[in-house]
Coordinates of C-alpha atoms and ligand atoms in Angstrom, one line a residue:
M1 CA -26.3 -6.5 -16.0
T2 CA -23.2 -5.7 -18.0
L3 CA -20.8 -2.9 -17.1
K4 CA -18.1 -0.8 -18.6
I5 CA -15.6 1.2 -16.5
T6 CA -13.8 3.7 -18.7
G7 CA -10.5 5.3 -18.3
A8 CA -9.5 3.9 -14.9
L9 CA -5.8 3.8 -14.0
V10 CA -5.5 0.1 -13.4
L11 CA -3.4 -0.5 -10.4
G12 CA -2.4 3.2 -10.6
E13 CA -0.7 2.6 -13.9
Q14 CA -2.0 2.8 -17.5
A15 CA -5.5 4.1 -18.2
G16 CA -7.7 1.5 -19.6
D17 CA -11.3 0.2 -19.8
L18 CA -12.7 -2.7 -17.7
Y19 CA -15.7 -4.7 -18.9
V20 CA -17.9 -6.9 -16.9
D21 CA -20.2 -9.5 -18.5
D22 CA -23.6 -10.5 -17.2
S23 CA -22.2 -13.3 -15.1
G24 CA -20.1 -10.7 -13.2
V25 CA -16.7 -11.7 -14.8
L26 CA -14.0 -9.3 -16.1
V27 CA -13.8 -9.8 -19.9
D28 CA -12.0 -8.0 -22.7
E29 CA -15.1 -6.3 -24.2
V30 CA -18.8 -5.9 -23.9
L31 CA -20.4 -4.3 -26.9
S32 CA -23.4 -2.4 -25.5
P33 CA -23.0 -2.3 -21.7
D34 CA -26.1 -1.7 -19.5
E35 CA -24.1 0.7 -17.4
T36 CA -21.0 2.8 -17.9
I37 CA -18.9 4.3 -15.1
D38 CA -16.7 7.1 -16.1
A39 CA -13.5 6.4 -14.1
D40 CA -11.3 9.0 -15.7
G41 CA -8.5 9.9 -13.2
L42 CA -9.6 7.1 -10.8
V43 CA -7.4 4.3 -9.7
A44 CA -8.9 0.8 -10.1
L45 CA -7.8 -1.9 -7.6
P46 CA -9.2 -5.3 -7.0
G47 CA -12.0 -5.2 -4.3
L48 CA -10.4 -5.1 -0.9
V49 CA -10.3 -8.1 1.4
D50 CA -10.4 -7.7 5.2
L51 CA -8.9 -10.5 7.3
H52 CA -10.2 -9.1 10.5
T53 CA -13.7 -7.6 11.0
H54 CA -16.0 -7.7 14.0
L55 CA -19.6 -7.7 12.8
R56 CA -21.3 -8.3 16.2
E57 CA -24.1 -10.4 14.9
P58 CA -25.3 -12.5 16.5
G59 CA -25.5 -11.0 20.0
R60 CA -24.7 -7.3 19.8
E61 CA -26.9 -6.1 16.9
D62 CA -27.1 -2.7 18.7
A63 CA -23.4 -2.2 17.8
E64 CA -23.3 -3.6 14.3
T65 CA -25.2 -6.2 12.2
I66 CA -23.9 -8.2 9.3
L67 CA -25.9 -5.9 7.1
S68 CA -24.6 -2.6 8.6
G69 CA -21.1 -3.9 8.7
S70 CA -21.4 -5.1 5.1
R71 CA -22.5 -1.5 4.2
A72 CA -19.4 -0.1 5.9
A73 CA -17.3 -2.6 4.1
A74 CA -18.7 -1.7 0.7
M75 CA -18.2 2.0 1.5
G76 CA -14.6 1.3 2.3
G77 CA -14.0 -0.5 -1.0
Y78 CA -14.2 -4.0 0.3
A79 CA -15.4 -7.1 -1.6
A80 CA -14.9 -9.6 1.2
V81 CA -14.5 -9.5 5.0
L82 CA -13.7 -12.2 7.5
A83 CA -16.1 -12.0 10.4
M84 CA -14.4 -12.7 13.7
A85 CA -15.8 -15.4 16.0
N86 CA -16.2 -13.4 19.2
T87 CA -19.9 -13.0 18.8
S88 CA -22.6 -14.3 21.2
P89 CA -22.9 -17.2 20.7
V90 CA -19.4 -17.7 19.6
T91 CA -18.8 -19.0 16.0
D92 CA -17.4 -22.4 17.3
T93 CA -19.7 -24.7 15.4
A94 CA -20.6 -25.4 11.8
E95 CA -24.1 -24.2 12.4
A96 CA -22.9 -20.9 13.7
A97 CA -20.5 -20.4 10.8
L98 CA -23.3 -21.2 8.3
R99 CA -25.5 -18.6 9.9
V100 CA -22.9 -15.9 9.5
L101 CA -22.3 -16.9 5.9
D102 CA -25.9 -16.9 5.0
L103 CA -26.7 -13.6 6.7
G104 CA -23.8 -12.2 4.7
R105 CA -25.3 -13.6 1.5
E106 CA -28.6 -12.1 2.3
A107 CA -27.0 -8.7 2.8
G108 CA -25.3 -9.2 -0.5
L109 CA -22.9 -6.3 -0.4
V110 CA -19.6 -8.2 0.3
H111 CA -18.7 -11.8 0.8
V112 CA -18.8 -12.4 4.5
Q113 CA -16.5 -15.3 5.4
P114 CA -16.9 -16.6 8.9
V115 CA -13.8 -17.1 11.0
G116 CA -14.1 -20.1 13.3
A117 CA -13.1 -20.0 17.0
V118 CA -10.0 -22.1 17.8
T119 CA -11.4 -23.1 21.2
R120 CA -14.9 -23.8 22.4
G121 CA -16.5 -20.6 23.7
L122 CA -13.1 -18.9 23.2
A123 CA -12.2 -20.4 26.6
G124 CA -8.7 -21.4 25.5
E125 CA -9.1 -25.0 26.6
E126 CA -10.9 -27.5 24.3
L127 CA -10.6 -27.2 20.5
A128 CA -13.8 -26.1 18.8
E129 CA -15.4 -28.1 15.9
L130 CA -12.5 -27.1 13.5
G131 CA -13.0 -30.0 11.1
L132 CA -16.8 -29.7 11.0
M133 CA -16.5 -25.9 10.3
A134 CA -13.9 -26.6 7.6
R135 CA -16.0 -29.3 5.9
S136 CA -19.3 -27.3 6.1
R137 CA -20.6 -25.3 3.2
A138 CA -19.0 -22.3 4.9
A139 CA -15.6 -23.9 4.2
V140 CA -14.0 -22.1 7.2
R141 CA -10.2 -21.9 6.8
V142 CA -9.2 -19.2 9.3
F143 CA -9.6 -19.9 13.0
S144 CA -9.1 -17.4 15.7
D145 CA -10.0 -16.7 19.3
D146 CA -9.4 -13.0 18.6
G147 CA -9.9 -10.8 21.5
R148 CA -8.1 -13.5 23.5
C149 CA -4.8 -15.1 23.0
V150 CA -4.6 -18.9 22.6
H151 CA -2.2 -18.9 25.4
D152 CA -1.8 -22.6 26.3
A153 CA 1.0 -23.8 24.1
R154 CA -0.4 -27.3 24.0
V155 CA -3.7 -26.2 22.7
M156 CA -2.0 -24.0 20.1
R157 CA 0.1 -26.9 19.0
R158 CA -2.9 -29.1 18.6
A159 CA -4.9 -26.5 16.7
L160 CA -2.0 -26.0 14.3
E161 CA -1.7 -29.8 13.7
Y162 CA -5.4 -30.0 13.1
V163 CA -5.9 -27.2 10.6
K164 CA -2.9 -28.4 8.6
A165 CA -5.0 -31.3 7.3
F166 CA -7.3 -29.0 5.4
G167 CA -5.0 -26.1 4.6
G168 CA -6.3 -23.9 7.4
V169 CA -4.6 -21.3 9.4
V170 CA -4.7 -20.1 13.0
S171 CA -4.8 -16.4 13.4
Q172 CA -3.3 -15.6 16.7
H173 CA -4.1 -12.6 19.0
A174 CA -0.6 -12.6 20.4
Q175 CA -0.7 -11.4 24.0
D176 CA 0.6 -13.3 26.9
P177 CA -2.0 -12.7 29.6
T178 CA 0.4 -13.6 32.3
L179 CA 2.6 -10.6 31.5
A180 CA 0.0 -8.0 32.3
G181 CA -2.7 -7.6 35.0
P182 CA -6.4 -8.2 34.2
S183 CA -7.1 -4.5 33.9
A184 CA -4.3 -3.6 31.4
C185 CA -5.8 -1.1 29.0
C186 CA -2.9 0.5 27.1
H187 CA 0.7 0.3 26.2
E188 CA 3.0 0.0 29.2
G189 CA 5.5 2.8 29.0
E190 CA 6.2 6.4 29.8
V191 CA 2.6 7.6 29.0
S192 CA 0.9 4.9 31.0
G193 CA 3.1 5.7 33.9
R194 CA 2.2 9.3 33.7
L195 CA -1.5 8.7 33.3
G196 CA -1.6 6.0 36.0
L197 CA -3.1 3.5 33.6
P198 CA -2.2 -0.2 33.8
G199 CA -0.5 -1.4 30.7
W200 CA 0.7 -4.3 28.6
P201 CA 4.4 -4.3 27.7
G202 CA 5.3 -4.9 24.1
V203 CA 7.0 -8.1 25.1
A204 CA 3.7 -9.7 26.0
E205 CA 3.0 -9.8 22.3
E206 CA 6.5 -10.6 21.2
V207 CA 6.9 -13.8 23.4
I208 CA 3.7 -15.3 21.8
V209 CA 4.8 -14.4 18.3
A210 CA 8.2 -16.1 19.0
R211 CA 6.6 -19.1 20.5
D212 CA 4.0 -19.5 17.7
V213 CA 6.5 -19.2 14.9
M214 CA 8.4 -22.0 16.6
L215 CA 5.2 -24.1 16.9
A216 CA 4.5 -23.4 13.2
R217 CA 8.0 -24.7 12.4
H218 CA 7.6 -27.7 14.6
T219 CA 4.2 -28.7 13.2
G220 CA 4.9 -27.7 9.6
S221 CA 1.6 -25.8 9.8
R222 CA 0.6 -22.2 9.0
V223 CA 0.2 -19.5 11.6
H224 CA -1.0 -15.9 11.0
I225 CA -0.3 -13.1 13.5
A226 CA -3.2 -10.8 13.9
H227 CA -2.7 -7.0 14.4
V228 CA 1.0 -6.9 14.9
S229 CA 1.8 -3.8 17.0
T230 CA 5.5 -3.8 18.0
A231 CA 8.9 -3.4 16.5
G232 CA 10.0 -6.5 18.4
S233 CA 7.3 -8.6 16.7
V234 CA 8.5 -7.4 13.4
E235 CA 12.0 -8.5 14.2
V236 CA 10.8 -12.0 15.1
L237 CA 8.7 -12.2 11.9
R238 CA 11.6 -11.1 9.8
W239 CA 13.7 -13.8 11.3
A240 CA 11.0 -16.5 11.0
K241 CA 10.4 -15.6 7.3
A242 CA 14.1 -15.8 6.6
Q243 CA 14.0 -19.3 8.0
G244 CA 11.2 -20.3 5.7
I245 CA 8.7 -20.7 8.5
D246 CA 5.1 -20.5 7.2
V247 CA 4.0 -17.4 9.0
T248 CA 2.0 -14.4 7.8
A249 CA 1.0 -11.2 9.6
E250 CA -1.3 -8.3 9.4
V251 CA -1.2 -4.7 10.7
T252 CA -4.2 -2.5 11.3
P253 CA -4.5 1.0 9.8
H254 CA -4.6 2.5 13.3
H255 CA -1.3 0.9 14.3
L256 CA 0.2 2.5 11.2
M257 CA -0.7 6.0 12.3
L258 CA -1.9 6.5 15.9
T259 CA 0.3 6.5 18.9
T260 CA 0.1 6.2 22.7
D261 CA 0.3 10.0 23.1
L262 CA -3.4 10.2 22.1
L263 CA -4.3 8.7 25.5
T264 CA -3.4 11.8 27.4
G265 CA -7.0 13.0 27.1
Y266 CA -8.2 9.6 28.5
D267 CA -10.6 9.4 25.5
P268 CA -11.8 5.8 25.3
T269 CA -12.1 6.1 21.5
F270 CA -8.4 5.4 21.5
K271 CA -8.6 2.3 23.7
V272 CA -7.9 -0.7 21.6
N273 CA -6.3 -4.1 21.9
P274 CA -3.5 -4.4 21.1
P275 CA -2.9 -0.9 22.3
L276 CA -1.6 2.1 20.4
R277 CA 2.2 2.1 20.7
P278 CA 5.0 4.7 20.6
D279 CA 6.4 6.3 17.5
E280 CA 9.2 3.8 17.1
D281 CA 6.8 0.9 16.8
V282 CA 4.7 2.7 14.3
E283 CA 7.8 3.4 12.2
A284 CA 8.8 -0.3 12.3
L285 CA 5.3 -1.4 11.3
R286 CA 5.3 1.0 8.3
E287 CA 8.7 -0.3 7.1
A288 CA 7.6 -3.9 7.6
L289 CA 4.5 -3.4 5.6
A290 CA 6.4 -1.8 2.8
D291 CA 9.1 -4.5 2.7
G292 CA 6.7 -7.4 2.9
T293 CA 7.6 -8.6 6.4
I294 CA 4.0 -7.8 7.2
D295 CA 1.8 -9.3 4.5
A296 CA -1.5 -7.5 4.9
V297 CA -3.5 -4.6 6.3
A298 CA -6.5 -5.8 8.3
T299 CA -8.9 -3.4 9.9
D300 CA -9.9 -5.0 13.2
H301 CA -13.1 -3.0 12.7
A302 CA -14.5 -3.2 16.2
P303 CA -17.8 -1.3 16.6
H304 CA -19.1 -0.6 20.1
A305 CA -22.4 0.8 21.3
R306 CA -22.1 4.1 23.2
H307 CA -23.0 2.6 26.5
D308 CA -20.0 0.2 26.2
K309 CA -17.5 2.8 25.1
E310 CA -18.4 5.9 27.1
H311 CA -16.9 5.0 30.4
A312 CA -13.8 5.9 32.4
F313 CA -10.8 4.7 30.3
V314 CA -10.1 1.6 32.3
D315 CA -13.7 0.4 32.1
A316 CA -14.5 1.2 28.4
A317 CA -14.6 -1.5 25.7
F318 CA -11.6 -2.1 23.4
G319 CA -11.8 -1.3 19.8
M320 CA -12.4 1.2 17.0
L321 CA -14.1 1.5 13.7
G322 CA -12.0 0.9 10.6
L323 CA -13.7 -0.4 7.4
E324 CA -14.7 2.9 5.9
T325 CA -11.4 4.7 6.4
A326 CA -8.8 1.9 6.0
L327 CA -7.6 2.7 2.4
A328 CA -7.4 6.4 3.1
V329 CA -5.4 5.8 6.3
V330 CA -3.0 3.5 4.5
R331 CA -2.5 6.1 1.8
T332 CA -2.0 8.9 4.4
A333 CA 0.4 6.8 6.5
L334 CA 2.4 5.5 3.6
P335 CA 2.1 8.1 0.8
D336 CA 4.9 6.5 -1.2
L337 CA 3.4 3.0 -1.3
A338 CA 2.7 2.1 -4.9
W339 CA -0.9 1.2 -5.8
A340 CA 0.2 -2.2 -6.9
D341 CA 1.6 -2.7 -3.3
I342 CA -1.7 -1.4 -1.8
A343 CA -3.5 -3.9 -4.0
R344 CA -1.2 -6.6 -2.7
V345 CA -1.5 -5.8 1.0
M346 CA -5.2 -4.9 1.0
S347 CA -6.5 -7.5 -1.5
A348 CA -4.3 -10.2 -3.0
A349 CA -2.4 -11.2 0.1
P350 CA -5.3 -11.3 2.5
A351 CA -7.3 -13.3 -0.1
Q352 CA -4.5 -15.8 -0.3
I353 CA -4.0 -16.0 3.4
A354 CA -7.7 -16.7 3.9
G355 CA -7.8 -19.1 1.0
L356 CA -10.6 -17.1 -0.7
E357 CA -10.7 -17.9 -4.4
G358 CA -11.9 -15.3 -6.9
F359 CA -10.6 -12.3 -5.0
G360 CA -7.5 -10.1 -5.2
S361 CA -7.1 -9.8 -9.0
L362 CA -8.2 -7.7 -11.9
D363 CA -7.1 -10.2 -14.5
L364 CA -9.5 -11.1 -17.3
G365 CA -11.6 -14.0 -16.2
S366 CA -11.7 -13.0 -12.6
T367 CA -14.9 -12.2 -10.8
A368 CA -15.4 -8.4 -11.0
H369 CA -14.6 -7.1 -7.6
V370 CA -13.3 -3.6 -8.2
V371 CA -12.8 -0.5 -6.2
L372 CA -12.3 2.9 -7.9
V373 CA -10.4 5.4 -5.8
E374 CA -9.9 9.1 -6.2
P375 CA -6.2 9.1 -5.4
D376 CA -5.5 12.6 -4.2
A377 CA -8.8 13.6 -2.8
T378 CA -8.6 14.9 0.8
V379 CA -11.5 14.0 3.1
T380 CA -12.2 15.2 6.6
V381 CA -13.8 12.3 8.5
D382 CA -17.1 12.9 10.1
R383 CA -18.2 10.1 12.5
G384 CA -21.8 11.1 12.0
A385 CA -21.6 10.3 8.3
S386 CA -20.6 6.6 8.9
V387 CA -23.0 3.8 7.8
S388 CA -21.8 1.7 10.7
L389 CA -24.2 1.5 13.7
S390 CA -21.4 2.6 16.0
R391 CA -19.6 5.9 16.4
N392 CA -16.3 4.9 18.0
N393 CA -14.3 6.4 15.2
P394 CA -10.8 7.4 16.0
W395 CA -10.4 9.3 12.7
H396 CA -13.2 11.8 13.4
G397 CA -12.0 15.3 12.4
R398 CA -8.9 14.1 10.7
T399 CA -8.1 14.8 7.1
L400 CA -7.1 11.7 5.1
R401 CA -5.9 11.3 1.6
S402 CA -7.9 9.3 -1.1
R403 CA -11.6 8.6 -1.4
V404 CA -13.5 5.4 -2.4
V405 CA -15.8 6.6 -5.2
H406 CA -17.3 3.3 -6.5
T407 CA -17.2 -0.3 -5.4
V408 CA -18.2 -3.2 -7.6
Y409 CA -18.9 -6.6 -6.0
G410 CA -19.3 -9.6 -8.3
G411 CA -20.1 -7.2 -11.2
R412 CA -22.7 -5.3 -9.2
V413 CA -22.2 -1.7 -8.2
T414 CA -22.5 -1.5 -4.4
V415 CA -21.2 2.0 -4.0
R416 CA -21.8 4.7 -6.6
D417 CA -20.4 8.2 -6.3
G418 CA -19.4 7.7 -2.7
A419 CA -22.9 6.5 -1.6
L420 CA -24.5 3.1 -1.2
A421 CA -26.0 2.2 -4.5
Ligands
DOR1 O1 -9.8 -3.7 20.3 C1 -10.2 -4.8 20.1 N1 -11.5 -5.0 20.0 N2 -9.3 -5.8 20.0 C2 -9.8 -7.1 19.9 O2 -8.9 -7.9 19.9 C3 -11.2 -7.4 20.0 C4 -12.0 -6.3 19.5 C5 -13.5 -6.4 19.8 O3 -14.0 -7.5 19.6 O4 -14.0 -5.4 20.2

C-alpha cells in the first residue's frame, strides 16, 4: 500500500507532500500512490508517543483492553504508547512483558511497548526481573512502579544501578507515602481544608524528586520523573538539569489545565494521582514545558469502570482518560507553543526517553508514523463518543482547540476523517 499526503503543513511550517512507500517508509516520491489524503490546511506531525498509558489488560478488561486502548491512542494521533505495569498480574517478568507486546501487535493500531515494574508485584521491596525483561524480545527499557512510589532509597539506588547496564531508565511516581495519610485523595491546601478531604502536600512529591536526582547523580544513571505536578518539582528539575544530571520529566495534559478548585463538587472524575494542584503550579508547569525543563507530555490515561469511579470522593479510584484529547488540551493550554515544539514534547522527546527507534521524526527514510491535525478546529468533548471502554473523562463538555483528522501508523491509515479506519 503506497500513500501520498498532499499539501500538509509539515511541523506547522511549509506546505508539502509526504509519500509513503509500500514498506511503510517516508520517501521523496511515489509515482502512482494507492491512496491519496488531501491534507490541505492540516498540520503534519510525527505520530505521537505516550510515555504513560494504563491499558488495564491483563486483569481489568472491563475498564480497557489493549485493543480498546490502542483505538483511543490512534484516535488521539498516537503511534506508540508505553503500557504501565500496574496490571493484574503485574508486568514484572519477561513473559508478562511479551504478552503485552504481542497483544499490542495483534491489535495493530499503535506500537504498544511494555513498561516493566521496578519491584516484584509493585511491592517496593525486591527488584523485578529487570535484566530478563530488558533482554527479552520486548526489549523493555522503561521501568516503573507507577501508581506507587519506589520509596525505599536503597531499592531505588539498586534499580538505577541495574538499568544503567542496558541504557534503561526508571520512571518514578514521586510521592513520599510517609508525608500523607493512607486516604489522601487530593492536593493538601485551602480547598482540601474547606472540603474536609485528606490531602497530599506538594512537598511529598518534591522530596522524592530531589532525592532521586541525587541518586541519579550518584549512580550516573538515568531517572525520569512521571507526571510532575508542582512548581517545587520544577525548581528541583531546573537545578538538576543545570548540574548536568541525567534526568527527564513529563507532565500530563490535565496538570497543564485543571486545578484543585474543580473538586468543590466532589466529582470523582477529577480524582487523580498526583492530584490536581492550584493555579500557581499549573502556571509553573506550562512554563517548564515551554522552556524544556519538562521534556515531554504524557497522558497517564487511566480508564476506570463505573463501579470503581462512582463512589464518594474518598473511596473512588484515581485517574482520568487522556489519550483522545491530549493534543487538543496541549494546544488549548499553550496556544503559543509552536508546532515544532509540540512535535518535540509529544513525539521526539518521549521516543528518545523510551529508547524507541523509528518514532518521532518525519525525515525521509523514517517509518511513516504521521498525525494530521486541523489546527484551529474547536471541538466540544462528548464522553459518550469515546472509543475507550471507560467514561471517566474530565474534558466532557469542554471546548478544546485542534482536532486529529488522520493518523498513519507504519504507513497504514488507522484514523481517517476523525474515525477509526
Ligand atoms: O490517577 C492515577 N491513576 N494515577 C496513577 O498513578 C495510577 C493511575 C491508575 O492506574 O489508575
